[in-house]
Short mmCIF file of C-alpha atoms and ligand atoms in Angstrom, two decimals:
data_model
loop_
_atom_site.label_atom_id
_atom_site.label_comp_id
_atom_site.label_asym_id
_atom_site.label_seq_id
_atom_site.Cartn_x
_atom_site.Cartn_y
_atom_site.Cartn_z
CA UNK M 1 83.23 99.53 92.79
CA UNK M 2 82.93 96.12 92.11
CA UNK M 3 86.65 94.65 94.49
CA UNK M 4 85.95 96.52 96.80
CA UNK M 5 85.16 94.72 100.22
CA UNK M 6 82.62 94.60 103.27
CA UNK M 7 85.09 96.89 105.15
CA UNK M 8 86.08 99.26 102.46
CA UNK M 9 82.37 100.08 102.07
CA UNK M 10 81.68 100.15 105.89
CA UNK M 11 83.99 102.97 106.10
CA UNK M 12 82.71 104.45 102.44
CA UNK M 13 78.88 104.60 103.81
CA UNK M 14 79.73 105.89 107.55
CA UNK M 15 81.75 108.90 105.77
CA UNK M 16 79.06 108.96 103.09
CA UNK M 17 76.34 109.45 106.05
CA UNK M 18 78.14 112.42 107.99
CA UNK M 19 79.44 114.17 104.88
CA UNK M 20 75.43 114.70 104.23
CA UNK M 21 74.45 114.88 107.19
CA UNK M 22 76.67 117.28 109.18
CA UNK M 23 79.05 118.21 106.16
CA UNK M 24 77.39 119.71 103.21
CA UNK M 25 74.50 121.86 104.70
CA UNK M 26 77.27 123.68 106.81
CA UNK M 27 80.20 124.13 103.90
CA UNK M 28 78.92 127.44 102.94
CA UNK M 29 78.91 129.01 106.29
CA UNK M 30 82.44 127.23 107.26
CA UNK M 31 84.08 128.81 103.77
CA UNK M 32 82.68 132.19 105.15
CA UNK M 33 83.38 131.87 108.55
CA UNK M 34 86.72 130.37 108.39
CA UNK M 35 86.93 128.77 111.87
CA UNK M 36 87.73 125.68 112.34
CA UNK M 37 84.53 123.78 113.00
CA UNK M 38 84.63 121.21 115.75
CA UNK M 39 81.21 119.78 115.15
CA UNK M 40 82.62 118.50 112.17
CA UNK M 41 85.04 117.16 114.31
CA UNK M 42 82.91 115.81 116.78
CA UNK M 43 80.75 114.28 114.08
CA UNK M 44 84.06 112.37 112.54
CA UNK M 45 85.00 110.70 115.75
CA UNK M 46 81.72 109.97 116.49
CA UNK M 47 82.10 107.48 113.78
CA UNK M 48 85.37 105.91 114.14
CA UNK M 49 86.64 107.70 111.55
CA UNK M 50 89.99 108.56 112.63
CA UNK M 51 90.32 104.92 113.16
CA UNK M 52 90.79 104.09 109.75
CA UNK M 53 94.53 104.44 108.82
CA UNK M 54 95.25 103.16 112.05
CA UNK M 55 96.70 99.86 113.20
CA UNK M 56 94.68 97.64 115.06
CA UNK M 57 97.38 97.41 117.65
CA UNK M 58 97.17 100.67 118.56
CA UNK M 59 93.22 101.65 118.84
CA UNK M 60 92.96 101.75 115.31
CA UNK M 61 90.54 100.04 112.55
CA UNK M 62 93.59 98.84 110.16
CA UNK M 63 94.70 95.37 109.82
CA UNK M 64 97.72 96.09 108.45
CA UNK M 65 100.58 98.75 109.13
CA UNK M 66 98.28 101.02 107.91
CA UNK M 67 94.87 101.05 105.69
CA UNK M 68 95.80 103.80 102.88
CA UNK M 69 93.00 102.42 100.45
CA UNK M 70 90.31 103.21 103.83
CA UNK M 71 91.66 106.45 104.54
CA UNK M 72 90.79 107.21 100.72
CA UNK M 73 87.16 106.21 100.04
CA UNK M 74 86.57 108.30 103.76
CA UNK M 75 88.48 111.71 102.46
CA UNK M 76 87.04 111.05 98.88
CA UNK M 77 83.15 111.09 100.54
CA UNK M 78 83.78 113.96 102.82
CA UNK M 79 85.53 115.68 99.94
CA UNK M 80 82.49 115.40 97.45
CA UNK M 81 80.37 117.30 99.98
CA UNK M 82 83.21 119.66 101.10
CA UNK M 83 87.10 119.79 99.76
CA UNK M 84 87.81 121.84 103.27
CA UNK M 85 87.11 119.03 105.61
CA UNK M 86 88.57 116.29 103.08
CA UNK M 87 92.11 117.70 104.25
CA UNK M 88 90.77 118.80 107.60
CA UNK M 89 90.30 115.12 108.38
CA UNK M 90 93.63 113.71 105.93
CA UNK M 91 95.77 116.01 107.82
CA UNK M 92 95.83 113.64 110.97
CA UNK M 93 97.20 110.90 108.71
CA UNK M 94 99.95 113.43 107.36
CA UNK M 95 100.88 114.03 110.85
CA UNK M 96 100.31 110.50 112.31
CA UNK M 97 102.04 108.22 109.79
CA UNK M 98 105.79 109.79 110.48
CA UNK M 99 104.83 108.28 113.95
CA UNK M 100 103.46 104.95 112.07
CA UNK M 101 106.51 104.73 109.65
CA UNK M 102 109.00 105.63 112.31
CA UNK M 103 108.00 105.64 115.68
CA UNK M 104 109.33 103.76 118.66
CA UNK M 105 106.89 101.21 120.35
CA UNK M 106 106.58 103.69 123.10
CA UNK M 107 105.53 106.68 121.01
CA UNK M 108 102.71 104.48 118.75
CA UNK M 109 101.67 103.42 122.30
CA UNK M 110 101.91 107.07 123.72
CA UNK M 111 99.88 108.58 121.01
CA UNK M 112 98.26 106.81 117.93
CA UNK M 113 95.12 105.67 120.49
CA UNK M 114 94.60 109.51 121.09
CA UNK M 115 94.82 110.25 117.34
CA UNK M 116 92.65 107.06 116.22
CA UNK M 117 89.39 108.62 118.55
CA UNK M 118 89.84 111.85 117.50
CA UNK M 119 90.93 113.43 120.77
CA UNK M 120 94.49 114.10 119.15
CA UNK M 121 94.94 116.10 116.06
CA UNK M 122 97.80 116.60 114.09
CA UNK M 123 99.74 118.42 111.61
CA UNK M 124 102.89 117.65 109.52
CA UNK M 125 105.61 120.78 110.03
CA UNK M 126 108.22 120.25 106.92
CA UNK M 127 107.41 123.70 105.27
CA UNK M 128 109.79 127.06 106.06
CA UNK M 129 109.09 130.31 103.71
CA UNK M 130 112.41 128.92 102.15
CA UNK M 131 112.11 125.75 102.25
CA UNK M 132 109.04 124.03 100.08
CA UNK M 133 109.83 121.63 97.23
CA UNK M 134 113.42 121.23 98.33
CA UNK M 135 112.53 119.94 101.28
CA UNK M 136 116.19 119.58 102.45
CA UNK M 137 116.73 122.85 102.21
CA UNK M 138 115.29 123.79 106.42
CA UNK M 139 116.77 126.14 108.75
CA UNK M 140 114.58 125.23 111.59
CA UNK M 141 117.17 123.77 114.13
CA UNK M 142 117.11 121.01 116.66
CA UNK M 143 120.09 120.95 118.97
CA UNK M 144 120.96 118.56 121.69
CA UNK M 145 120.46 120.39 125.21
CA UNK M 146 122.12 117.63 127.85
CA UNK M 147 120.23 114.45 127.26
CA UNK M 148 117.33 116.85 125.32
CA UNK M 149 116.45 118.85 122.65
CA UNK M 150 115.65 122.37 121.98
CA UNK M 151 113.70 123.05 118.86
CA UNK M 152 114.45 126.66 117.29
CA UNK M 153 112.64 128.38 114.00
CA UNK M 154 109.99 128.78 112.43
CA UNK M 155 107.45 126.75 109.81
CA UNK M 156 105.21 127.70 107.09
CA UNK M 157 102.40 126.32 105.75
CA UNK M 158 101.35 124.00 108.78
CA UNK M 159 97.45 122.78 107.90
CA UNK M 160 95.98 121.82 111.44
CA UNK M 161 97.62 124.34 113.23
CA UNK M 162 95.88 125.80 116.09
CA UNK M 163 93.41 123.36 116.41
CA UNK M 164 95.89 120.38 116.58
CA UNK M 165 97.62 119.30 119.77
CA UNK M 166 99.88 116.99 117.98
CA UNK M 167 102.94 118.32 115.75
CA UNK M 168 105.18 116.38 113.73
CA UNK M 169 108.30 118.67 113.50
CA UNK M 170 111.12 118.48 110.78
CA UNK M 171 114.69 120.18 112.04
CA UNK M 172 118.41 119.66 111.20
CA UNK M 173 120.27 117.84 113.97
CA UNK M 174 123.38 118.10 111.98
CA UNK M 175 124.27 120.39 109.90
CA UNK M 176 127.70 119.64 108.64
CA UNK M 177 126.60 115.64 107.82
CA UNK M 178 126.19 114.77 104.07
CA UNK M 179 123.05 112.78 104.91
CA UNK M 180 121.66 112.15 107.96
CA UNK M 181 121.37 116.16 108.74
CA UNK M 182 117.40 116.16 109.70
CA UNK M 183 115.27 114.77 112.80
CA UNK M 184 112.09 114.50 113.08
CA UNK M 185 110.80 115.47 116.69
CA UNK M 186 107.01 115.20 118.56
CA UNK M 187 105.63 118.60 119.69
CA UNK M 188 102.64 118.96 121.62
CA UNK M 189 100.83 122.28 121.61
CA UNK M 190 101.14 122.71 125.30
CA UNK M 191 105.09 122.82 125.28
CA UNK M 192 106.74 126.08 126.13
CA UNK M 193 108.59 127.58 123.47
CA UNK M 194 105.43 126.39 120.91
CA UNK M 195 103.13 129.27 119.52
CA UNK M 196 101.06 130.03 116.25
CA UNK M 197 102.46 132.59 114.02
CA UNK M 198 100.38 134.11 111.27
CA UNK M 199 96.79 133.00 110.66
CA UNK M 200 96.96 132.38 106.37
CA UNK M 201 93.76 134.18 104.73
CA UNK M 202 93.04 131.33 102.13
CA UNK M 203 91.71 130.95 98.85
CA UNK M 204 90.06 128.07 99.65
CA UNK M 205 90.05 125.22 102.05
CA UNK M 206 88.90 127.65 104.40
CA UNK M 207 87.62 125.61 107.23
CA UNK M 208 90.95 124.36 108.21
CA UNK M 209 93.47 126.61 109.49
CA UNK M 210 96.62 127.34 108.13
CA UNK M 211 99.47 129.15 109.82
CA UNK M 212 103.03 129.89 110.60
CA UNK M 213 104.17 127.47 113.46
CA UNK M 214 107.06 129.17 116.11
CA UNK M 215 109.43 127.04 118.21
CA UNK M 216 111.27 129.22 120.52
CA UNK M 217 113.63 126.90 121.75
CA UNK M 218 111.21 124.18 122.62
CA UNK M 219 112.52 121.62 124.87
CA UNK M 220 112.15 117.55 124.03
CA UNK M 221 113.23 114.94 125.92
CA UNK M 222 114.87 112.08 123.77
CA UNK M 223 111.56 109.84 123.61
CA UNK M 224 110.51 113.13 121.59
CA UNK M 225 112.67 112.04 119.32
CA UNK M 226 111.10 109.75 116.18
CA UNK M 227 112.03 106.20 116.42
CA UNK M 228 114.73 107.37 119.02
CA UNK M 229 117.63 107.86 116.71
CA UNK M 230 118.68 111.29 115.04
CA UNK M 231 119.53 111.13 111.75
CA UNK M 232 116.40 109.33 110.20
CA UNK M 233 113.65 112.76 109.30
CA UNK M 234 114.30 113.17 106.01
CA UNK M 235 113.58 109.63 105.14
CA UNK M 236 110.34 109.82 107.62
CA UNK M 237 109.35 112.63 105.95
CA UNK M 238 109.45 110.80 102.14
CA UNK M 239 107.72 107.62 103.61
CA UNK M 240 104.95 109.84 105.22
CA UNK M 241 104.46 111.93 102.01
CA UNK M 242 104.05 108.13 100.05
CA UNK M 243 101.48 107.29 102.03
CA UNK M 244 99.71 111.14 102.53
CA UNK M 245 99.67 112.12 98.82
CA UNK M 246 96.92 109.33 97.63
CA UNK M 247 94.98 110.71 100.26
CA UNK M 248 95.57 114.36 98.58
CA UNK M 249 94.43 113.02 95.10
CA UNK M 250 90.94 111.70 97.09
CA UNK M 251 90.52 114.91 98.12
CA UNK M 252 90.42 116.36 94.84
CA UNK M 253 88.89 113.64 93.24
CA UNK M 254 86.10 113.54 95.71
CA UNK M 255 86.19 117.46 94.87
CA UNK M 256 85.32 116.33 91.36
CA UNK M 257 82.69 114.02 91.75
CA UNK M 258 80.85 116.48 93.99
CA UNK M 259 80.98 119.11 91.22
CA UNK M 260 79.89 116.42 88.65
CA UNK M 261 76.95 115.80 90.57
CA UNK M 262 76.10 119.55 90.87
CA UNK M 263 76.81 120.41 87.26
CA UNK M 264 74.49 117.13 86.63
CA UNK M 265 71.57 118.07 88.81
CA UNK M 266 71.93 122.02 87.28
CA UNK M 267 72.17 121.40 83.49
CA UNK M 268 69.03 119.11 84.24
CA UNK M 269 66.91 122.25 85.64
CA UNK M 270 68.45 125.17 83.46
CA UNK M 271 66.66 125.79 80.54
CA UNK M 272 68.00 127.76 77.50
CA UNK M 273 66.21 128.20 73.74
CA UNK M 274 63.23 126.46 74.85
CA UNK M 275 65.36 123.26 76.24
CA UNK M 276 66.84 121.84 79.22
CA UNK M 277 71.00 122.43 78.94
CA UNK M 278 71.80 119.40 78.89
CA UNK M 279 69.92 118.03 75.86
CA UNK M 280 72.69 120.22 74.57
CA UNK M 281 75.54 118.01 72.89
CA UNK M 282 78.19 120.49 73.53
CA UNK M 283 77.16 120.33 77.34
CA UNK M 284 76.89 116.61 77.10
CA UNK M 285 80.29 116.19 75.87
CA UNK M 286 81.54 118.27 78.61
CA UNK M 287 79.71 116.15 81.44
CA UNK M 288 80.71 112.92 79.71
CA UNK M 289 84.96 114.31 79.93
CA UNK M 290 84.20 115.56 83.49
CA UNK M 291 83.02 112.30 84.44
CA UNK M 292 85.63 109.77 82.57
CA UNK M 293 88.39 112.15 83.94
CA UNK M 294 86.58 111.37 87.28
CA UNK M 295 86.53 107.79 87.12
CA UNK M 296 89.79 107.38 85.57
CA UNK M 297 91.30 109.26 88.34
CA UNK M 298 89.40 106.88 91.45
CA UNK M 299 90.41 103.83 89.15
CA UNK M 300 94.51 104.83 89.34
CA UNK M 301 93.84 106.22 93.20
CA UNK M 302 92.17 103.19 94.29
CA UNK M 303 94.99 100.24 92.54
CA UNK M 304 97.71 102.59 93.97
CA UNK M 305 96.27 102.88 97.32
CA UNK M 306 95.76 99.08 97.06
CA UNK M 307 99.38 99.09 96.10
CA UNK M 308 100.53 100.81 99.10
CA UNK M 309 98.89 98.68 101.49
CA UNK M 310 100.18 95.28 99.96
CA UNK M 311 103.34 96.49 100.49
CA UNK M 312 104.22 97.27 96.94
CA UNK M 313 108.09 98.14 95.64
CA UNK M 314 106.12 100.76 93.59
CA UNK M 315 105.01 102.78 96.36
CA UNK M 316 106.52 106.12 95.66
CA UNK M 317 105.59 106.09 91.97
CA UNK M 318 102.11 104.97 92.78
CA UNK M 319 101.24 107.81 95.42
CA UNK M 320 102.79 110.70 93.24
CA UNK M 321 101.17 109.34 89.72
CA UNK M 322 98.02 109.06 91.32
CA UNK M 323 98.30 112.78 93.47
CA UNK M 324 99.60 114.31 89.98
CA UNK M 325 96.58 113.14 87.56
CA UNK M 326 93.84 113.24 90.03
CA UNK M 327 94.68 117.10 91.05
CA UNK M 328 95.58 118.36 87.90
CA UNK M 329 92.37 116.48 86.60
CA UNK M 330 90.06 117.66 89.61
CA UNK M 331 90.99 121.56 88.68
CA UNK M 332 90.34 121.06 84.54
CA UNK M 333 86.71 118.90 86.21
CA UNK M 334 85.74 121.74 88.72
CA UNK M 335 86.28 124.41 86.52
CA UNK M 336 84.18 122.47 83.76
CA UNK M 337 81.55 122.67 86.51
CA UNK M 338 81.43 126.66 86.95
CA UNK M 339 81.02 127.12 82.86
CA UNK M 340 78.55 124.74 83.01
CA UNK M 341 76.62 126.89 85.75
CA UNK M 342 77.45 130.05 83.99
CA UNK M 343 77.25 133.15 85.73
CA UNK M 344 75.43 131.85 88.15
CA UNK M 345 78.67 129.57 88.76
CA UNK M 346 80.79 132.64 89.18
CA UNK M 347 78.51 133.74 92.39
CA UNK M 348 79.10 132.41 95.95
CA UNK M 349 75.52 132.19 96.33
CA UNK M 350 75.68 128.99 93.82
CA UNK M 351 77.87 125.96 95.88
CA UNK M 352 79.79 125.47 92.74
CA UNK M 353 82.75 127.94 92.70
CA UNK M 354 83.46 127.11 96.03
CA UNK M 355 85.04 123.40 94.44
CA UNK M 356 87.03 125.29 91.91
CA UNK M 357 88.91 127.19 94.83
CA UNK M 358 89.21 124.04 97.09
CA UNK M 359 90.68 122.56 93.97
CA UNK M 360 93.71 124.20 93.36
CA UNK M 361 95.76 123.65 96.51
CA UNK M 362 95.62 120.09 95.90
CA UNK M 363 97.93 120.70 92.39
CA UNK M 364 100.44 122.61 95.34
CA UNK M 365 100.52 120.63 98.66
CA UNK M 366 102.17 117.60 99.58
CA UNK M 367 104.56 117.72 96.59
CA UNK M 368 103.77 120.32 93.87
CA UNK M 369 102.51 118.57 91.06
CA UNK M 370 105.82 119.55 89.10
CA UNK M 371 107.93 117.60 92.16
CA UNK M 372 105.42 115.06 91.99
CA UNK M 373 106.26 114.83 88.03
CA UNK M 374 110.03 114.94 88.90
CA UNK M 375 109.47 112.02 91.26
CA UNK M 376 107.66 109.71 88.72
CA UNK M 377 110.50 110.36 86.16
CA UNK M 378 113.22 109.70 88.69
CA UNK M 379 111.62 106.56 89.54
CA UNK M 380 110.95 105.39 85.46
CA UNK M 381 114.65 106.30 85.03
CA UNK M 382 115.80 104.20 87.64
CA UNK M 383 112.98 101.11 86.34
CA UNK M 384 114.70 101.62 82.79
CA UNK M 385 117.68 99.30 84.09
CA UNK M 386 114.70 96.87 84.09
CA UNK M 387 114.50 97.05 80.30
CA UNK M 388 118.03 97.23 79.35
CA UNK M 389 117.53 93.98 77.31
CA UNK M 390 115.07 96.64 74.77
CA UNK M 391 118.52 98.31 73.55
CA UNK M 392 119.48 95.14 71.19
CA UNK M 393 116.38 96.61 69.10
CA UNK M 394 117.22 99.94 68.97
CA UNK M 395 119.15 100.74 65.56
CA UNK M 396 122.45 99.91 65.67
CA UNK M 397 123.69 103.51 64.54
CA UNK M 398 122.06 104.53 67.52
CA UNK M 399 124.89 102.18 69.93
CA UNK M 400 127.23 105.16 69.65
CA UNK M 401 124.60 106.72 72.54
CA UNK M 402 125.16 104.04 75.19
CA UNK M 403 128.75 103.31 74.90
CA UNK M 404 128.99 107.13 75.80
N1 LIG Y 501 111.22 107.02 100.59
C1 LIG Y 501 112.34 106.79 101.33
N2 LIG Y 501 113.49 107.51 101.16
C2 LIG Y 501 113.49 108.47 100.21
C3 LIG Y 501 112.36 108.75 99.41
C4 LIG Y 501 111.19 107.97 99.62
N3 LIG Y 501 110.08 108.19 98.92
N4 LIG Y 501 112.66 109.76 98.56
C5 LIG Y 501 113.94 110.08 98.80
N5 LIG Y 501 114.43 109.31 99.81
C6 LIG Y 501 115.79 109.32 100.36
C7 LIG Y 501 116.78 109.02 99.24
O1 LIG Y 501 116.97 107.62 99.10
C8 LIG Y 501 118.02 109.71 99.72
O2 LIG Y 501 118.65 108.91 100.71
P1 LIG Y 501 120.26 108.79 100.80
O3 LIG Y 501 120.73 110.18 101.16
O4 LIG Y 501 120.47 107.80 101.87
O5 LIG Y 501 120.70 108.36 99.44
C9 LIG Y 501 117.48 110.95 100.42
O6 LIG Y 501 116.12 110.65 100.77
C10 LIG Y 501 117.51 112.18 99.54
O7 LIG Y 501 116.78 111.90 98.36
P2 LIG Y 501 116.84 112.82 97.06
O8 LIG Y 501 118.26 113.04 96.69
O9 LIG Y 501 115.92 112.24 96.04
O10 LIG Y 501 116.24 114.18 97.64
P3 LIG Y 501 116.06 115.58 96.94
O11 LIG Y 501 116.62 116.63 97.81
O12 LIG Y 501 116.49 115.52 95.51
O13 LIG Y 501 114.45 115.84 97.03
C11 LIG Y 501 112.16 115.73 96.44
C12 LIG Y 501 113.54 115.04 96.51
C13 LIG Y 501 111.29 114.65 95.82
C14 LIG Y 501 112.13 116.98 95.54
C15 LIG Y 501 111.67 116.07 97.87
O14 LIG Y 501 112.41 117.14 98.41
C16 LIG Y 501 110.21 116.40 97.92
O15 LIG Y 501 109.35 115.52 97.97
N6 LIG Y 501 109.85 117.73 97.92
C17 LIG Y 501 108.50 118.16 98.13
C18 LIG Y 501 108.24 118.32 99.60
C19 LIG Y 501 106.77 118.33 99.92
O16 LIG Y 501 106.02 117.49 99.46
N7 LIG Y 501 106.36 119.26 100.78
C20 LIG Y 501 105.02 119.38 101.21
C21 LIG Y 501 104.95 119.40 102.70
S1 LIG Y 501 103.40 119.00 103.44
C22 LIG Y 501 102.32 120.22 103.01
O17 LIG Y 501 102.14 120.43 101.88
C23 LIG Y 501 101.57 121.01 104.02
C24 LIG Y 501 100.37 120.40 104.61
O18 LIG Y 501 100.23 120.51 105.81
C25 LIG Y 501 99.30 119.75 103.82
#
């Protein structure tokens, strides 16, 4: 990728290195075994890695407030060998940048060090059984206890759980306020009150746990409280997901490159009628889509990540065009990759199928892609006041429509 600098392909090469090295000849076994494997870990923070999306200021890599374009290339490179540890690692930004968007000086201080070398791990705790695109919608409480707070309910859905020691937790501080209603609050795993619920039996992404999160009245002191001031988790939680969901669509995108490669390397071996596959031009043209769908999708991650971290005005419509094409485009590429394997594709002893599974969370978390679609047309809606100046050429029987 021609712009992209020294640093970005410092961090590119050291992900690239452990991805083959300690990723990819384990993925199988992980996907069976579904345990959450902390030689991966190990590996990870071994080299920097949870520095990247970190600032500076606070044991991080980042020069910036944060380094969203960084944290992509690494999840995209540990994606292509195994979709499971591309969130396993993109988590601990989900659950870190609340405390990066919103966080007192104390609390960066307290924690993001831990989280930059690896010896913290997080998870983001938004999701209740009902409450998943409307996000508004929780029941989990948090009610003032003296000068505390007791955390009551339960979440759903919380990637990282179990292994992480670091919980970002969503809860409505006041119920009967028009805005305002939701805090966001620090857990750590040790705090009575704080246990793991079901253990989810996945479909994919099967290294990295996912489970039902239980706060039994769970007691936090005010500095427990993000950025120190009730009120502000909702908004926290909208920031985060802007800066999380580019990393989602590296994930999958890395997911599609890796199959690309594999459906590459196969057609090139498999022989039919006396002829390697892919002197086929009906497989070509299916390798040729799979890979300008691929590169198309790091072109749009890469400018909106690059977006983010100049500070752009664009930021929400950025992350949730670029998590909405890449995903939907990563299931249509790894699926394109099992035909092209054919039955063999279908089997778990071929790594291929494997992708199309670790695929299709990535069109559901962080935003399904329909909110994510919702999002971009609130946002061009709200733009179209930009272009108001376009209605003078619009036929004049047509006027009838604005004057209302
Ligand atoms: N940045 C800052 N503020 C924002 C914002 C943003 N991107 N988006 C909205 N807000 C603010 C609005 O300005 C508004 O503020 P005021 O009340 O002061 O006006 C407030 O938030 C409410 O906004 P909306 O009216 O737009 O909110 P809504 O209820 O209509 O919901 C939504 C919008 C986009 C559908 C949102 O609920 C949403 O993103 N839903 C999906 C949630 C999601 O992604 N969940 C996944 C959780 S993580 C996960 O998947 C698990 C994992 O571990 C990987």
């Amino acid at each position: 990728m021609p712009w992209l600098n020294d640093e970005n392909r410092h961090w590119q090469e050291k992900a690239r290195e452990v991805a083959e090295r300690v990723i990819r000849p384990l993925a199988a076994e992980h996907d069976r075994k579904q345990e959450y494997p902390w030689k991966v870990r190990d590996a990870l923070a071994e080299a920097g890695l949870f520095k990247v999306w970190i600032p500076k200021a606070y044991g991080g890599a980042s020069e910036g407030s944060q380094n969203v374009l960084n944290l992509c290339l690494v999840v995209e490179q540990l994606s292509r060998a195994c979709g499971g540890i591309g969130v396993l690692f993109a988590v601990n930004a989900l659950g870190s940048f609340p405390l990066i968007v919103g966080g007192t000086e104390e609390q960066k201080k307290k924690y993001l060090p831990r989280v930059a070398s690896g010896e913290t791990l997080c998870a983001f705790c938004l999701s209740e059984k009902t409450a998943g695109s409307d996000a508004q919608a929780l029941k989990v409480r948090g009610v003032a206890d003296g000068d505390a707070w007791r955390i009551h309910g339960e979440k759903k859905w919380t990637t990282n759980g179990g292994a992480a020691n670091l919980y970002t937790v969503f809860a409505v501080t006041d119920p009967e306020a028009k805005g305002k209603r939701i805090s966001a609050f620090i857990v750590e795993s040790g705090d009575a009150g704080f246990s793991i619920g079901k253990v989810e039996d996945k479909m994919g992404i099967r290294c990295v746990p996912v489970v039902e999160t239980i706060f039994d009245g769970v007691k936090v002191g005010n500095d427990r409280l993000l950025g120190g001031k009730p009120g502000y988790g909702f908004k926290h939680a909208m920031e985060t997901l802007d800066l999380a969901r580019p990393g989602v669509a590296s994930q999958a995108m890395g997911l599609a490159q890796g199959a690309l490669e594999l459906a590459t390397v196969y057609t090139s071996k498999r022989s039919q009628f006396g002829a390697t596959v892919n002197s086929f031009q009906m497989v070509q043209q299916i390798l040729a889509d799979m890979a300008m769908r691929t590169e198309a999708s790091r072109q749009l991650i890469y400018a909106a990540a690059h977006a983010i971290d100049i500070g752009s005005p664009l930021v929400t419509k950025f992350s949730a065009l670029s998590k909405c094409f890449a995903t939907d485009m990563a299931m249509q590429v790894t699926t394109d990759a099992v035909q092209l394997f054919g039955g063999y594709g279908y089997m778990k002893d071929y790594p291929i199928e494997k992708y199309m599974r670790d695929a299709k969370i990535t069109q559901i978390y962080e935003g399904t892609n329909q909110v994510q679609r919702l999002v971009i047309a609130r946002n061009l809606i709200r733009e179209s006041a930009n272009f108001a100046f376009l209605r003078e050429f619009i036929p004049t029987e047509n006027q009838n429509l604005f004057d209302g």
